[in-house]
mmCIF file of C-alpha atoms and ligand atoms in Angstrom:
data_model
loop_
_atom_site.group_PDB
_atom_site.id
_atom_site.type_symbol
_atom_site.label_atom_id
_atom_site.label_comp_id
_atom_site.label_asym_id
_atom_site.label_seq_id
_atom_site.Cartn_x
_atom_site.Cartn_y
_atom_site.Cartn_z
ATOM 1 C CA GLN L 1 167.037 -28.583 -147.895
ATOM 2 C CA ALA L 2 166.258 -31.184 -150.366
ATOM 3 C CA VAL L 3 165.261 -28.547 -153.030
ATOM 4 C CA SER L 4 168.557 -26.624 -152.350
ATOM 5 C CA LEU L 5 170.569 -29.370 -153.007
ATOM 6 C CA GLY L 6 168.734 -30.125 -156.156
ATOM 7 C CA ARG L 7 167.323 -33.565 -154.911
ATOM 8 C CA LEU L 8 163.745 -32.245 -154.940
ATOM 9 C CA GLN L 9 161.959 -30.386 -157.848
ATOM 10 C CA PHE L 10 158.347 -29.396 -158.589
ATOM 11 C CA SER L 11 156.661 -28.849 -161.919
ATOM 12 C CA ALA L 12 153.287 -28.604 -163.222
ATOM 13 C CA ASP L 13 154.382 -30.058 -166.499
ATOM 14 C CA VAL L 14 153.607 -33.898 -166.669
ATOM 15 C CA SER L 15 155.742 -34.572 -169.586
ATOM 16 C CA GLU L 16 158.859 -32.888 -167.689
ATOM 17 C CA GLY L 17 158.294 -35.131 -164.739
ATOM 18 C CA VAL L 18 157.983 -38.322 -166.607
ATOM 19 C CA VAL L 19 161.015 -37.763 -168.888
ATOM 20 C CA ALA L 20 163.134 -36.778 -165.837
ATOM 21 C CA SER L 21 162.083 -39.823 -163.964
ATOM 22 C CA ASP L 22 162.624 -43.697 -164.164
ATOM 23 C CA VAL L 23 159.824 -44.443 -161.487
ATOM 24 C CA ILE L 24 156.549 -42.670 -161.768
ATOM 25 C CA PHE L 25 154.185 -42.781 -158.626
ATOM 26 C CA ILE L 26 150.504 -42.146 -159.343
ATOM 27 C CA THR L 27 149.114 -40.540 -155.994
ATOM 28 C CA VAL L 28 145.787 -38.937 -157.301
ATOM 29 C CA GLY L 29 142.699 -39.216 -155.336
ATOM 30 C CA THR L 30 140.253 -42.023 -155.532
ATOM 31 C CA PRO L 31 137.132 -40.862 -153.778
ATOM 32 C CA SER L 32 133.987 -42.858 -153.595
ATOM 33 C CA ASP L 33 131.488 -42.710 -156.523
ATOM 34 C CA HIS L 34 127.958 -42.860 -155.992
ATOM 35 C CA ASN L 35 127.747 -46.376 -155.842
ATOM 36 C CA GLY L 36 130.538 -46.557 -153.054
ATOM 37 C CA ALA L 37 133.188 -47.652 -155.660
ATOM 38 C CA ALA L 38 136.222 -45.935 -156.211
ATOM 39 C CA ASP L 39 136.314 -43.313 -158.589
ATOM 40 C CA MET L 40 138.973 -43.803 -161.077
ATOM 41 C CA SER L 41 138.683 -40.952 -163.427
ATOM 42 C CA ALA L 42 141.970 -39.161 -162.062
ATOM 43 C CA VAL L 43 143.971 -42.226 -162.234
ATOM 44 C CA LYS L 44 142.869 -42.798 -165.721
ATOM 45 C CA ALA L 45 143.353 -39.084 -166.646
ATOM 46 C CA VAL L 46 147.059 -39.164 -165.309
ATOM 47 C CA ALA L 47 147.519 -42.568 -167.108
ATOM 48 C CA VAL L 48 146.806 -41.127 -170.511
ATOM 49 C CA THR L 49 148.941 -38.099 -169.838
ATOM 50 C CA LEU L 50 152.072 -39.856 -168.703
ATOM 51 C CA ALA L 51 151.626 -42.531 -171.577
ATOM 52 C CA GLN L 52 151.988 -39.762 -174.061
ATOM 53 C CA SER L 53 155.350 -38.344 -172.556
ATOM 54 C CA MET L 54 157.159 -41.796 -172.304
ATOM 55 C CA ASP L 55 160.527 -41.765 -173.853
ATOM 56 C CA ARG L 56 162.048 -45.092 -172.311
ATOM 57 C CA TYR L 57 161.275 -48.134 -170.077
ATOM 58 C CA LYS L 58 159.500 -46.643 -166.795
ATOM 59 C CA VAL L 59 158.190 -48.074 -163.825
ATOM 60 C CA VAL L 60 154.589 -46.792 -163.189
ATOM 61 C CA VAL L 61 153.611 -47.242 -159.480
ATOM 62 C CA ASP L 62 149.867 -47.367 -158.043
ATOM 63 C CA LYS L 63 150.239 -45.597 -154.948
ATOM 64 C CA SER L 64 146.846 -44.613 -154.628
ATOM 65 C CA THR L 65 144.474 -46.965 -152.954
ATOM 66 C CA MET L 66 142.828 -48.436 -156.189
ATOM 67 C CA PRO L 67 140.503 -51.536 -156.575
ATOM 68 C CA VAL L 68 141.890 -55.059 -157.621
ATOM 69 C CA GLY L 69 142.779 -55.036 -161.257
ATOM 70 C CA SER L 70 143.789 -51.590 -161.447
ATOM 71 C CA SER L 71 147.468 -52.241 -162.352
ATOM 72 C CA LYS L 72 146.120 -54.000 -165.356
ATOM 73 C CA LEU L 73 143.756 -51.238 -166.192
ATOM 74 C CA VAL L 74 146.595 -48.558 -166.034
ATOM 75 C CA ALA L 75 148.941 -50.648 -168.088
ATOM 76 C CA LYS L 76 146.121 -51.159 -170.887
ATOM 77 C CA ILE L 77 145.646 -47.463 -170.942
ATOM 78 C CA ILE L 78 149.369 -46.835 -171.049
ATOM 79 C CA GLN L 79 149.610 -49.327 -174.007
ATOM 80 C CA GLU L 80 146.885 -47.636 -175.703
ATOM 81 C CA ASN L 81 147.988 -44.153 -175.317
ATOM 82 C CA GLN L 82 151.722 -44.348 -176.281
ATOM 83 C CA PRO L 83 153.046 -42.455 -179.380
ATOM 84 C CA SER L 84 155.222 -45.464 -180.009
ATOM 85 C CA PRO L 85 155.540 -48.774 -178.073
ATOM 86 C CA LEU L 86 157.982 -48.699 -175.061
ATOM 87 C CA GLU L 87 158.473 -51.187 -172.240
ATOM 88 C CA TYR L 88 157.037 -50.090 -168.890
ATOM 89 C CA ASP L 89 155.981 -52.148 -165.897
ATOM 90 C CA VAL L 90 152.699 -51.026 -163.751
ATOM 91 C CA ILE L 91 153.136 -52.325 -160.209
ATOM 92 C CA SER L 92 150.954 -51.851 -157.084
ATOM 93 C CA ASN L 93 152.690 -50.192 -153.784
ATOM 94 C CA PRO L 94 150.123 -49.515 -151.365
ATOM 95 C CA GLU L 95 150.702 -46.773 -148.912
ATOM 96 C CA PHE L 96 149.740 -47.291 -145.419
ATOM 97 C CA LEU L 97 150.718 -43.829 -143.761
ATOM 98 C CA ARG L 98 148.287 -42.045 -141.561
ATOM 99 C CA GLU L 99 147.420 -38.588 -141.656
ATOM 100 C CA GLY L 100 148.789 -36.266 -138.857
ATOM 101 C CA SER L 101 151.825 -38.747 -138.861
ATOM 102 C CA ALA L 102 152.480 -39.153 -142.362
ATOM 103 C CA VAL L 103 156.230 -38.451 -142.655
ATOM 104 C CA GLU L 104 157.143 -40.935 -139.640
ATOM 105 C CA ASP L 105 154.739 -43.605 -140.916
ATOM 106 C CA PHE L 106 156.438 -43.257 -144.296
ATOM 107 C CA LEU L 107 159.827 -43.652 -143.212
ATOM 108 C CA ASN L 108 159.189 -46.141 -140.681
ATOM 109 C CA PRO L 109 156.654 -48.381 -142.078
ATOM 110 C CA ASP L 110 155.645 -51.932 -140.965
ATOM 111 C CA ARG L 111 155.825 -53.312 -144.201
ATOM 112 C CA ILE L 112 156.548 -52.624 -147.601
ATOM 113 C CA VAL L 113 154.279 -54.085 -150.302
ATOM 114 C CA ILE L 114 155.235 -54.356 -153.944
ATOM 115 C CA GLY L 115 152.734 -56.174 -156.400
ATOM 116 C CA THR L 116 154.263 -57.100 -159.565
ATOM 117 C CA ASP L 117 155.136 -60.132 -161.824
ATOM 118 C CA SER L 118 158.005 -58.462 -163.394
ATOM 119 C CA GLU L 119 161.272 -59.107 -162.050
ATOM 120 C CA ARG L 120 162.892 -55.896 -163.653
ATOM 121 C CA ALA L 121 160.295 -53.807 -161.685
ATOM 122 C CA ALA L 122 160.727 -55.787 -158.450
ATOM 123 C CA GLY L 123 164.388 -54.917 -158.430
ATOM 124 C CA ILE L 124 164.165 -51.321 -159.197
ATOM 125 C CA MET L 125 161.602 -51.124 -156.330
ATOM 126 C CA SER L 126 163.781 -53.109 -153.820
ATOM 127 C CA GLU L 127 166.728 -50.790 -154.715
ATOM 128 C CA LEU L 128 164.439 -47.654 -154.270
ATOM 129 C CA TYR L 129 163.233 -48.728 -150.770
ATOM 130 C CA SER L 130 166.434 -50.236 -149.806
ATOM 131 C CA PRO L 131 167.278 -47.060 -147.443
ATOM 132 C CA ILE L 132 163.956 -48.094 -145.438
ATOM 133 C CA ARG L 133 164.464 -50.851 -142.782
ATOM 134 C CA ALA L 134 161.254 -52.698 -143.034
ATOM 135 C CA PRO L 135 160.082 -56.009 -144.363
ATOM 136 C CA LEU L 136 159.719 -55.884 -148.182
ATOM 137 C CA MET L 137 157.142 -58.101 -149.658
ATOM 138 C CA ILE L 138 157.055 -58.785 -153.109
ATOM 139 C CA THR L 139 153.786 -60.287 -154.337
ATOM 140 C CA ASP L 140 151.276 -60.483 -157.262
ATOM 141 C CA PRO L 141 149.497 -57.268 -158.390
ATOM 142 C CA ALA L 142 146.059 -58.529 -157.134
ATOM 143 C CA SER L 143 147.219 -59.601 -153.768
ATOM 144 C CA ALA L 144 149.000 -56.156 -153.294
ATOM 145 C CA GLU L 145 146.039 -54.313 -154.062
ATOM 146 C CA MET L 146 143.834 -56.478 -151.781
ATOM 147 C CA ILE L 147 146.422 -56.031 -148.783
ATOM 148 C CA LYS L 148 145.640 -52.511 -148.632
ATOM 149 C CA TYR L 149 141.922 -52.713 -148.680
ATOM 150 C CA ALA L 150 141.954 -55.898 -146.472
ATOM 151 C CA SER L 151 144.021 -53.871 -143.760
ATOM 152 C CA ASN L 152 142.013 -51.018 -143.446
ATOM 153 C CA CYS L 153 138.857 -52.791 -143.365
ATOM 154 C CA PHE L 154 140.284 -55.068 -140.656
ATOM 155 C CA LEU L 155 141.206 -51.741 -138.674
ATOM 156 C CA ALA L 156 137.725 -50.161 -139.394
ATOM 157 C CA THR L 157 136.273 -53.843 -138.115
ATOM 158 C CA LYS L 158 138.172 -53.617 -134.925
ATOM 159 C CA VAL L 159 137.041 -50.027 -134.249
ATOM 160 C CA SER L 160 133.570 -51.045 -134.792
ATOM 161 C CA PHE L 161 134.059 -54.036 -132.712
ATOM 162 C CA ILE L 162 135.077 -52.040 -129.549
ATOM 163 C CA ASN L 163 132.186 -49.406 -130.352
ATOM 164 C CA ALA L 164 129.614 -52.176 -130.357
ATOM 165 C CA MET L 165 131.505 -53.501 -127.154
ATOM 166 C CA ALA L 166 131.357 -49.990 -125.572
ATOM 167 C CA ASN L 167 127.482 -49.931 -126.172
ATOM 168 C CA ILE L 168 127.157 -53.030 -124.104
ATOM 169 C CA CYS L 169 129.478 -51.910 -121.577
ATOM 170 C CA GLU L 170 127.374 -48.748 -121.028
ATOM 171 C CA ALA L 171 124.431 -51.210 -120.127
ATOM 172 C CA VAL L 172 126.033 -53.704 -118.083
ATOM 173 C CA ASP L 173 128.115 -51.155 -116.078
ATOM 174 C CA ALA L 174 131.541 -52.065 -117.375
ATOM 175 C CA ASP L 175 134.311 -49.763 -118.677
ATOM 176 C CA VAL L 176 135.314 -50.257 -122.275
ATOM 177 C CA LYS L 177 138.717 -48.825 -121.658
ATOM 178 C CA GLU L 178 139.300 -51.681 -119.203
ATOM 179 C CA VAL L 179 137.779 -54.199 -121.407
ATOM 180 C CA ALA L 180 140.152 -53.093 -124.467
ATOM 181 C CA LEU L 181 143.279 -52.862 -121.965
ATOM 182 C CA GLY L 182 142.577 -56.483 -121.139
ATOM 183 C CA MET L 183 141.750 -57.545 -124.428
ATOM 184 C CA GLY L 184 144.924 -55.920 -125.736
ATOM 185 C CA TYR L 185 147.305 -57.991 -123.655
ATOM 186 C CA ASP L 186 146.383 -60.803 -125.816
ATOM 187 C CA ARG L 187 149.062 -60.797 -128.385
ATOM 188 C CA ARG L 188 146.862 -62.043 -130.981
ATOM 189 C CA ILE L 189 144.565 -59.005 -130.449
ATOM 190 C CA GLY L 190 147.015 -56.148 -129.624
ATOM 191 C CA PHE L 191 146.486 -52.872 -127.978
ATOM 192 C CA GLU L 192 145.983 -50.770 -131.128
ATOM 193 C CA PHE L 193 142.697 -49.518 -132.727
ATOM 194 C CA LEU L 194 140.765 -50.676 -129.917
ATOM 195 C CA ARG L 195 139.849 -47.007 -128.685
ATOM 196 C CA ALA L 196 136.003 -46.536 -128.552
ATOM 197 C CA GLY L 197 134.578 -43.261 -129.790
ATOM 198 C CA PRO L 198 132.280 -41.441 -132.168
ATOM 199 C CA GLY L 199 133.038 -43.928 -135.099
ATOM 200 C CA PHE L 200 135.674 -43.739 -137.674
ATOM 201 C CA GLY L 201 135.922 -40.946 -140.188
ATOM 202 C CA GLY L 202 138.669 -39.432 -142.555
ATOM 203 C CA SER L 203 139.655 -40.262 -146.065
ATOM 204 C CA CYS L 204 140.214 -43.981 -145.796
ATOM 205 C CA PHE L 205 138.377 -46.099 -143.602
ATOM 206 C CA PRO L 206 134.711 -45.205 -144.742
ATOM 207 C CA LYS L 207 135.832 -44.823 -148.361
ATOM 208 C CA ASP L 208 137.822 -48.141 -148.575
ATOM 209 C CA SER L 209 135.111 -50.069 -146.617
ATOM 210 C CA ARG L 210 132.616 -48.903 -149.082
ATOM 211 C CA ALA L 211 134.747 -49.782 -151.934
ATOM 212 C CA MET L 212 135.397 -53.169 -150.535
ATOM 213 C CA LEU L 213 131.683 -53.926 -150.257
ATOM 214 C CA SER L 214 131.560 -52.667 -153.833
ATOM 215 C CA ILE L 215 134.336 -55.113 -154.882
ATOM 216 C CA ALA L 216 132.699 -57.968 -153.049
ATOM 217 C CA ARG L 217 129.264 -57.322 -154.511
ATOM 218 C CA GLY L 218 130.907 -57.002 -157.885
ATOM 219 C CA ASN L 219 132.276 -60.483 -157.649
ATOM 220 C CA GLY L 220 128.949 -62.000 -156.333
ATOM 221 C CA TYR L 221 130.083 -62.182 -152.700
ATOM 222 C CA ASP L 222 127.462 -60.566 -149.993
ATOM 223 C CA PHE L 223 130.244 -59.025 -147.495
ATOM 224 C CA GLN L 224 127.642 -59.020 -144.311
ATOM 225 C CA LEU L 225 130.528 -58.637 -141.812
ATOM 226 C CA LEU L 226 131.968 -55.378 -143.251
ATOM 227 C CA GLN L 227 128.232 -54.040 -143.837
ATOM 228 C CA GLY L 228 127.905 -54.648 -140.299
ATOM 229 C CA VAL L 229 131.049 -52.598 -139.619
ATOM 230 C CA LEU L 230 129.661 -49.658 -141.558
ATOM 231 C CA ASP L 231 126.226 -49.823 -139.713
ATOM 232 C CA VAL L 232 127.656 -49.769 -136.545
ATOM 233 C CA ASN L 233 129.897 -46.828 -137.419
ATOM 234 C CA GLN L 234 126.771 -44.940 -138.540
ATOM 235 C CA ALA L 235 124.818 -45.875 -135.605
ATOM 236 C CA GLN L 236 127.404 -44.552 -133.266
ATOM 237 C CA GLN L 237 126.951 -41.292 -133.976
ATOM 238 C CA ASP L 238 123.074 -41.590 -133.464
ATOM 239 C CA ILE L 239 123.516 -42.943 -130.236
ATOM 240 C CA ILE L 240 125.948 -40.223 -129.234
ATOM 241 C CA VAL L 241 123.352 -37.775 -130.373
ATOM 242 C CA ASP L 242 120.353 -39.673 -128.249
ATOM 243 C CA SER L 243 122.925 -39.747 -125.361
ATOM 244 C CA ILE L 244 123.719 -35.970 -125.360
ATOM 245 C CA ASN L 245 119.944 -35.061 -125.790
ATOM 246 C CA GLY L 246 119.082 -37.150 -122.885
ATOM 247 C CA LEU L 247 121.289 -35.329 -120.827
ATOM 248 C CA LEU L 248 119.793 -31.927 -121.756
ATOM 249 C CA ASN L 249 116.119 -31.205 -120.756
ATOM 250 C CA GLU L 250 115.373 -28.685 -123.163
ATOM 251 C CA LYS L 251 116.834 -26.893 -126.140
ATOM 252 C CA SER L 252 120.128 -25.940 -125.081
ATOM 253 C CA ARG L 253 123.422 -24.432 -126.124
ATOM 254 C CA VAL L 254 125.969 -27.413 -126.950
ATOM 255 C CA GLY L 255 129.549 -26.371 -126.908
ATOM 256 C CA VAL L 256 131.759 -28.521 -129.035
ATOM 257 C CA LEU L 257 135.274 -29.044 -128.824
ATOM 258 C CA GLY L 258 137.050 -30.470 -131.950
ATOM 259 C CA LEU L 259 135.817 -30.775 -135.275
ATOM 260 C CA SER L 260 138.315 -32.662 -137.691
ATOM 261 C CA PHE L 261 138.060 -36.417 -137.884
ATOM 262 C CA LYS L 262 141.076 -36.848 -135.644
ATOM 263 C CA PRO L 263 143.630 -34.715 -133.999
ATOM 264 C CA ASN L 264 146.801 -33.227 -135.876
ATOM 265 C CA THR L 265 144.986 -32.750 -139.019
ATOM 266 C CA ASP L 266 142.231 -30.376 -140.196
ATOM 267 C CA ASP L 267 140.515 -32.961 -142.607
ATOM 268 C CA MET L 268 136.758 -32.926 -142.276
ATOM 269 C CA ARG L 269 136.261 -35.626 -144.595
ATOM 270 C CA ASP L 270 133.515 -38.036 -142.632
ATOM 271 C CA SER L 271 134.297 -36.643 -139.628
ATOM 272 C CA PRO L 272 131.984 -37.772 -136.856
ATOM 273 C CA ALA L 273 131.613 -34.161 -135.926
ATOM 274 C CA ILE L 274 129.334 -33.367 -139.188
ATOM 275 C CA LYS L 275 126.623 -36.014 -138.096
ATOM 276 C CA VAL L 276 126.759 -35.379 -134.315
ATOM 277 C CA ILE L 277 126.207 -31.708 -134.866
ATOM 278 C CA ALA L 278 123.533 -32.252 -137.300
ATOM 279 C CA GLY L 279 121.722 -34.433 -135.269
ATOM 280 C CA LEU L 280 121.875 -31.884 -132.327
ATOM 281 C CA GLN L 281 120.794 -29.337 -134.729
ATOM 282 C CA LYS L 282 118.103 -31.163 -135.761
ATOM 283 C CA LYS L 283 116.802 -31.623 -132.170
ATOM 284 C CA GLY L 284 116.640 -28.104 -131.830
ATOM 285 C CA HIS L 285 120.132 -27.300 -130.003
ATOM 286 C CA ASP L 286 122.128 -24.450 -130.783
ATOM 287 C CA ILE L 287 125.923 -24.988 -131.516
ATOM 288 C CA VAL L 288 129.141 -23.378 -130.620
ATOM 289 C CA ALA L 289 132.354 -24.911 -131.711
ATOM 290 C CA TYR L 290 136.072 -24.628 -131.481
ATOM 291 C CA ASP L 291 138.762 -26.440 -133.474
ATOM 292 C CA PRO L 292 142.740 -25.508 -133.454
ATOM 293 C CA VAL L 293 142.965 -26.199 -137.241
ATOM 294 C CA ALA L 294 139.737 -27.450 -138.964
ATOM 295 C CA VAL L 295 137.399 -24.287 -138.836
ATOM 296 C CA ASP L 296 138.129 -23.297 -142.435
ATOM 297 C CA ASN L 297 137.415 -26.494 -143.724
ATOM 298 C CA ALA L 298 134.443 -27.049 -141.264
ATOM 299 C CA LYS L 299 132.702 -24.293 -142.791
ATOM 300 C CA LYS L 300 132.111 -26.082 -145.917
ATOM 301 C CA TYR L 301 130.627 -28.942 -144.094
ATOM 302 C CA LEU L 302 128.630 -27.294 -141.299
ATOM 303 C CA GLN L 303 125.878 -24.615 -141.319
ATOM 304 C CA ASN L 304 124.314 -22.324 -138.670
ATOM 305 C CA ILE L 305 127.312 -22.498 -136.208
ATOM 306 C CA THR L 306 128.876 -20.106 -133.706
ATOM 307 C CA TYR L 307 132.769 -20.379 -133.711
ATOM 308 C CA ALA L 308 134.512 -19.779 -130.615
ATOM 309 C CA ALA L 309 138.009 -18.585 -130.324
ATOM 310 C CA GLY L 310 139.053 -21.272 -127.851
ATOM 311 C CA PRO L 311 137.952 -23.844 -125.360
ATOM 312 C CA TYR L 312 136.711 -21.366 -122.608
ATOM 313 C CA GLU L 313 135.014 -19.207 -124.989
ATOM 314 C CA THR L 314 133.222 -22.562 -126.259
ATOM 315 C CA ALA L 315 132.451 -23.137 -122.502
ATOM 316 C CA GLU L 316 131.124 -19.615 -121.951
ATOM 317 C CA GLY L 317 127.411 -19.752 -121.640
ATOM 318 C CA SER L 318 127.159 -23.329 -122.881
ATOM 319 C CA ASP L 319 124.977 -25.851 -121.142
ATOM 320 C CA ILE L 320 127.141 -28.965 -122.119
ATOM 321 C CA ILE L 321 130.635 -29.418 -123.497
ATOM 322 C CA VAL L 322 130.932 -32.277 -125.916
ATOM 323 C CA LEU L 323 134.349 -33.212 -127.000
ATOM 324 C CA ILE L 324 134.554 -34.848 -130.339
ATOM 325 C CA THR L 325 138.284 -34.892 -131.335
ATOM 326 C CA GLU L 326 140.986 -35.515 -128.815
ATOM 327 C CA TRP L 327 143.253 -32.772 -129.565
ATOM 328 C CA GLU L 328 146.027 -32.867 -127.086
ATOM 329 C CA GLU L 329 145.293 -29.162 -125.943
ATOM 330 C CA PHE L 330 141.858 -30.532 -124.568
ATOM 331 C CA LYS L 331 143.508 -32.917 -122.126
ATOM 332 C CA TYR L 332 145.163 -30.172 -120.145
ATOM 333 C CA LEU L 333 142.256 -27.574 -119.723
ATOM 334 C CA ASP L 334 141.555 -25.817 -116.317
ATOM 335 C CA TRP L 335 138.232 -27.709 -115.890
ATOM 336 C CA ARG L 336 137.546 -25.666 -112.618
ATOM 337 C CA LYS L 337 137.643 -22.530 -114.982
ATOM 338 C CA MET L 338 135.469 -24.434 -117.631
ATOM 339 C CA LYS L 339 132.976 -25.014 -114.854
ATOM 340 C CA ASP L 340 132.709 -21.552 -113.834
ATOM 341 C CA LEU L 341 132.126 -20.627 -117.465
ATOM 342 C CA LEU L 342 129.582 -23.353 -118.178
ATOM 343 C CA ASN L 343 126.014 -22.830 -117.311
ATOM 344 C CA LYS L 344 125.581 -26.413 -116.284
ATOM 345 C CA PRO L 345 128.748 -28.405 -115.370
ATOM 346 C CA ILE L 346 128.374 -31.445 -117.948
ATOM 347 C CA VAL L 347 130.860 -32.999 -120.149
ATOM 348 C CA PHE L 348 130.414 -35.610 -122.933
ATOM 349 C CA ASP L 349 133.600 -37.017 -123.804
ATOM 350 C CA THR L 350 133.236 -38.876 -126.862
ATOM 351 C CA ARG L 351 136.885 -40.115 -126.862
ATOM 352 C CA ASN L 352 137.127 -41.296 -123.357
ATOM 353 C CA CYS L 353 140.294 -39.103 -123.393
ATOM 354 C CA LEU L 354 139.476 -36.910 -120.006
ATOM 355 C CA ASP L 355 139.485 -38.571 -116.400
ATOM 356 C CA PRO L 356 135.955 -38.883 -115.111
ATOM 357 C CA GLN L 357 137.286 -39.125 -111.544
ATOM 358 C CA THR L 358 138.708 -35.796 -111.437
ATOM 359 C CA LEU L 359 136.160 -34.169 -113.418
ATOM 360 C CA ARG L 360 133.337 -35.700 -110.894
ATOM 361 C CA ARG L 361 135.425 -34.387 -107.888
ATOM 362 C CA ILE L 362 135.384 -30.951 -109.465
ATOM 363 C CA GLY L 363 131.663 -31.300 -109.579
ATOM 364 C CA PHE L 364 131.143 -32.144 -113.424
ATOM 365 C CA THR L 365 128.348 -34.626 -114.749
ATOM 366 C CA TYR L 366 130.948 -36.960 -116.827
ATOM 367 C CA GLN L 367 129.582 -39.080 -119.658
ATOM 368 C CA GLY L 368 132.109 -41.180 -121.668
ATOM 369 C CA ILE L 369 131.509 -43.909 -124.159
ATOM 370 C CA GLY L 370 130.795 -47.112 -122.770
ATOM 371 C CA ARG L 371 132.185 -46.515 -119.274
HETATM 372 C C1 UDX I 1 144.263 -44.763 -142.109
HETATM 373 C C2 UDX I 1 145.014 -46.113 -141.912
HETATM 374 O O1 UDX I 1 145.522 -46.356 -140.402
HETATM 375 C C3 UDX I 1 146.469 -46.008 -142.805
HETATM 376 O O2 UDX I 1 146.934 -47.044 -142.632
HETATM 377 C C4 UDX I 1 145.808 -45.802 -144.173
HETATM 378 O O3 UDX I 1 147.013 -45.276 -145.081
HETATM 379 C C5 UDX I 1 144.777 -44.686 -144.288
HETATM 380 O O4 UDX I 1 143.965 -44.718 -143.272
HETATM 381 P P1 UDX I 1 143.734 -42.229 -141.192
HETATM 382 O O5 UDX I 1 142.829 -42.252 -141.779
HETATM 383 O O6 UDX I 1 144.991 -41.236 -141.380
HETATM 384 O O7 UDX I 1 144.806 -43.576 -141.459
HETATM 385 O O8 UDX I 1 143.754 -42.320 -139.473
HETATM 386 P P2 UDX I 1 143.711 -43.526 -138.271
HETATM 387 O O9 UDX I 1 144.594 -42.996 -137.476
HETATM 388 O O10 UDX I 1 143.927 -44.974 -139.037
HETATM 389 O O11 UDX I 1 142.171 -43.256 -137.818
HETATM 390 C C6 UDX I 1 141.087 -43.540 -138.803
HETATM 391 C C7 UDX I 1 139.882 -43.335 -138.185
HETATM 392 O O12 UDX I 1 139.316 -44.425 -137.067
HETATM 393 C C8 UDX I 1 139.617 -42.080 -137.309
HETATM 394 O O13 UDX I 1 138.562 -41.295 -137.539
HETATM 395 C C9 UDX I 1 140.135 -42.342 -135.775
HETATM 396 O O14 UDX I 1 139.474 -41.411 -135.008
HETATM 397 C C10 UDX I 1 139.466 -43.676 -135.663
HETATM 398 N N1 UDX I 1 140.048 -44.704 -134.642
HETATM 399 C C11 UDX I 1 141.121 -45.048 -134.579
HETATM 400 C C12 UDX I 1 139.084 -44.965 -133.571
HETATM 401 O O15 UDX I 1 138.009 -44.467 -133.433
HETATM 402 N N2 UDX I 1 139.789 -45.708 -132.503
HETATM 403 C C13 UDX I 1 140.928 -46.319 -132.633
HETATM 404 O O16 UDX I 1 141.267 -46.957 -131.734
HETATM 405 C C14 UDX I 1 141.610 -45.778 -133.723
#
């Protein structure tokens, strides 16, 4: 609809886009380089190209997650590559949307952060975002850049914290879901991001935690707490592999439900499924897996796997079901049918999203995380 109304146009020509716009968002990827730092090559390349096409004052917005100091860096690249000196401001406006709920998150953000020292740019950005109802915070560029990293690293810390708690709950016979609920009622803690599981994955938490560690290191600070967050995350998948292996007495056929790093996306980047499956294969088990959307992507990350057409086909002839991604459809399976299809009625629920009591009543051996 936006296209037919002439409000949205696509072009592969950077200069056409630059000339037509007052505000230009840089949204290219900033993946981890070999040292864990953010790889800025795409950002630098785009800054050069847009500088060459500038025809009047522009606000250039760093939307991608970039290390502290990036807005200064982009501003310098623009200055060096402009054909003639034109005014511009480079500002930081980090994006907090999640995969799988991107439009909803963009339209209903918890806050909008603008990092700039320019009143002119701040005014333009405030006007641009005025239709969106959310607190608008205008701060300096370095703080805006830090807010993004600090937020993702803090959320990653919450996940690793509850995963560590889950491992202790397992040992002391407590249920981590109850513990998380009890913690969540404390408004200072909140209910969110306290779901124990196979560890965080995706394109942001692992990458941004590594980048933050690199920023800290580069500034002479040894961020041990954040290193611990990544260590707990790494270990979580080894713990799961050992636990699954402990439930199987011999080389077995393992049926895996879910491969993407979380539901409603086909993204396999840093998905816990990769390490769990590799670990199980190393122990000699055969893998049959199903995911509603991520199979094409999964083929780039996983080898020697049989892909099944659905959850029931995954169960057929398998010795255990391991649920790795909490897709909605897995919560409503006919578990009696699953039991008939499986060689052995064992389910390992790495997301604690199934009902242990129901499954045990049917005759399953149920294993969750920290329950
Ligand atoms: C995240 C941030 O939430 C978002 O603000 C930022 O812009 C990009 O990074 P995303 O990676 O899409 O978004 O997914 P998110 O829903 O935050 O989950 C990240 C990972 O943490 C997933 O692997 C998820 O399974 C895991 N997670 C999340 C848990 O294991 N437990 C939880 O309680 C919450």
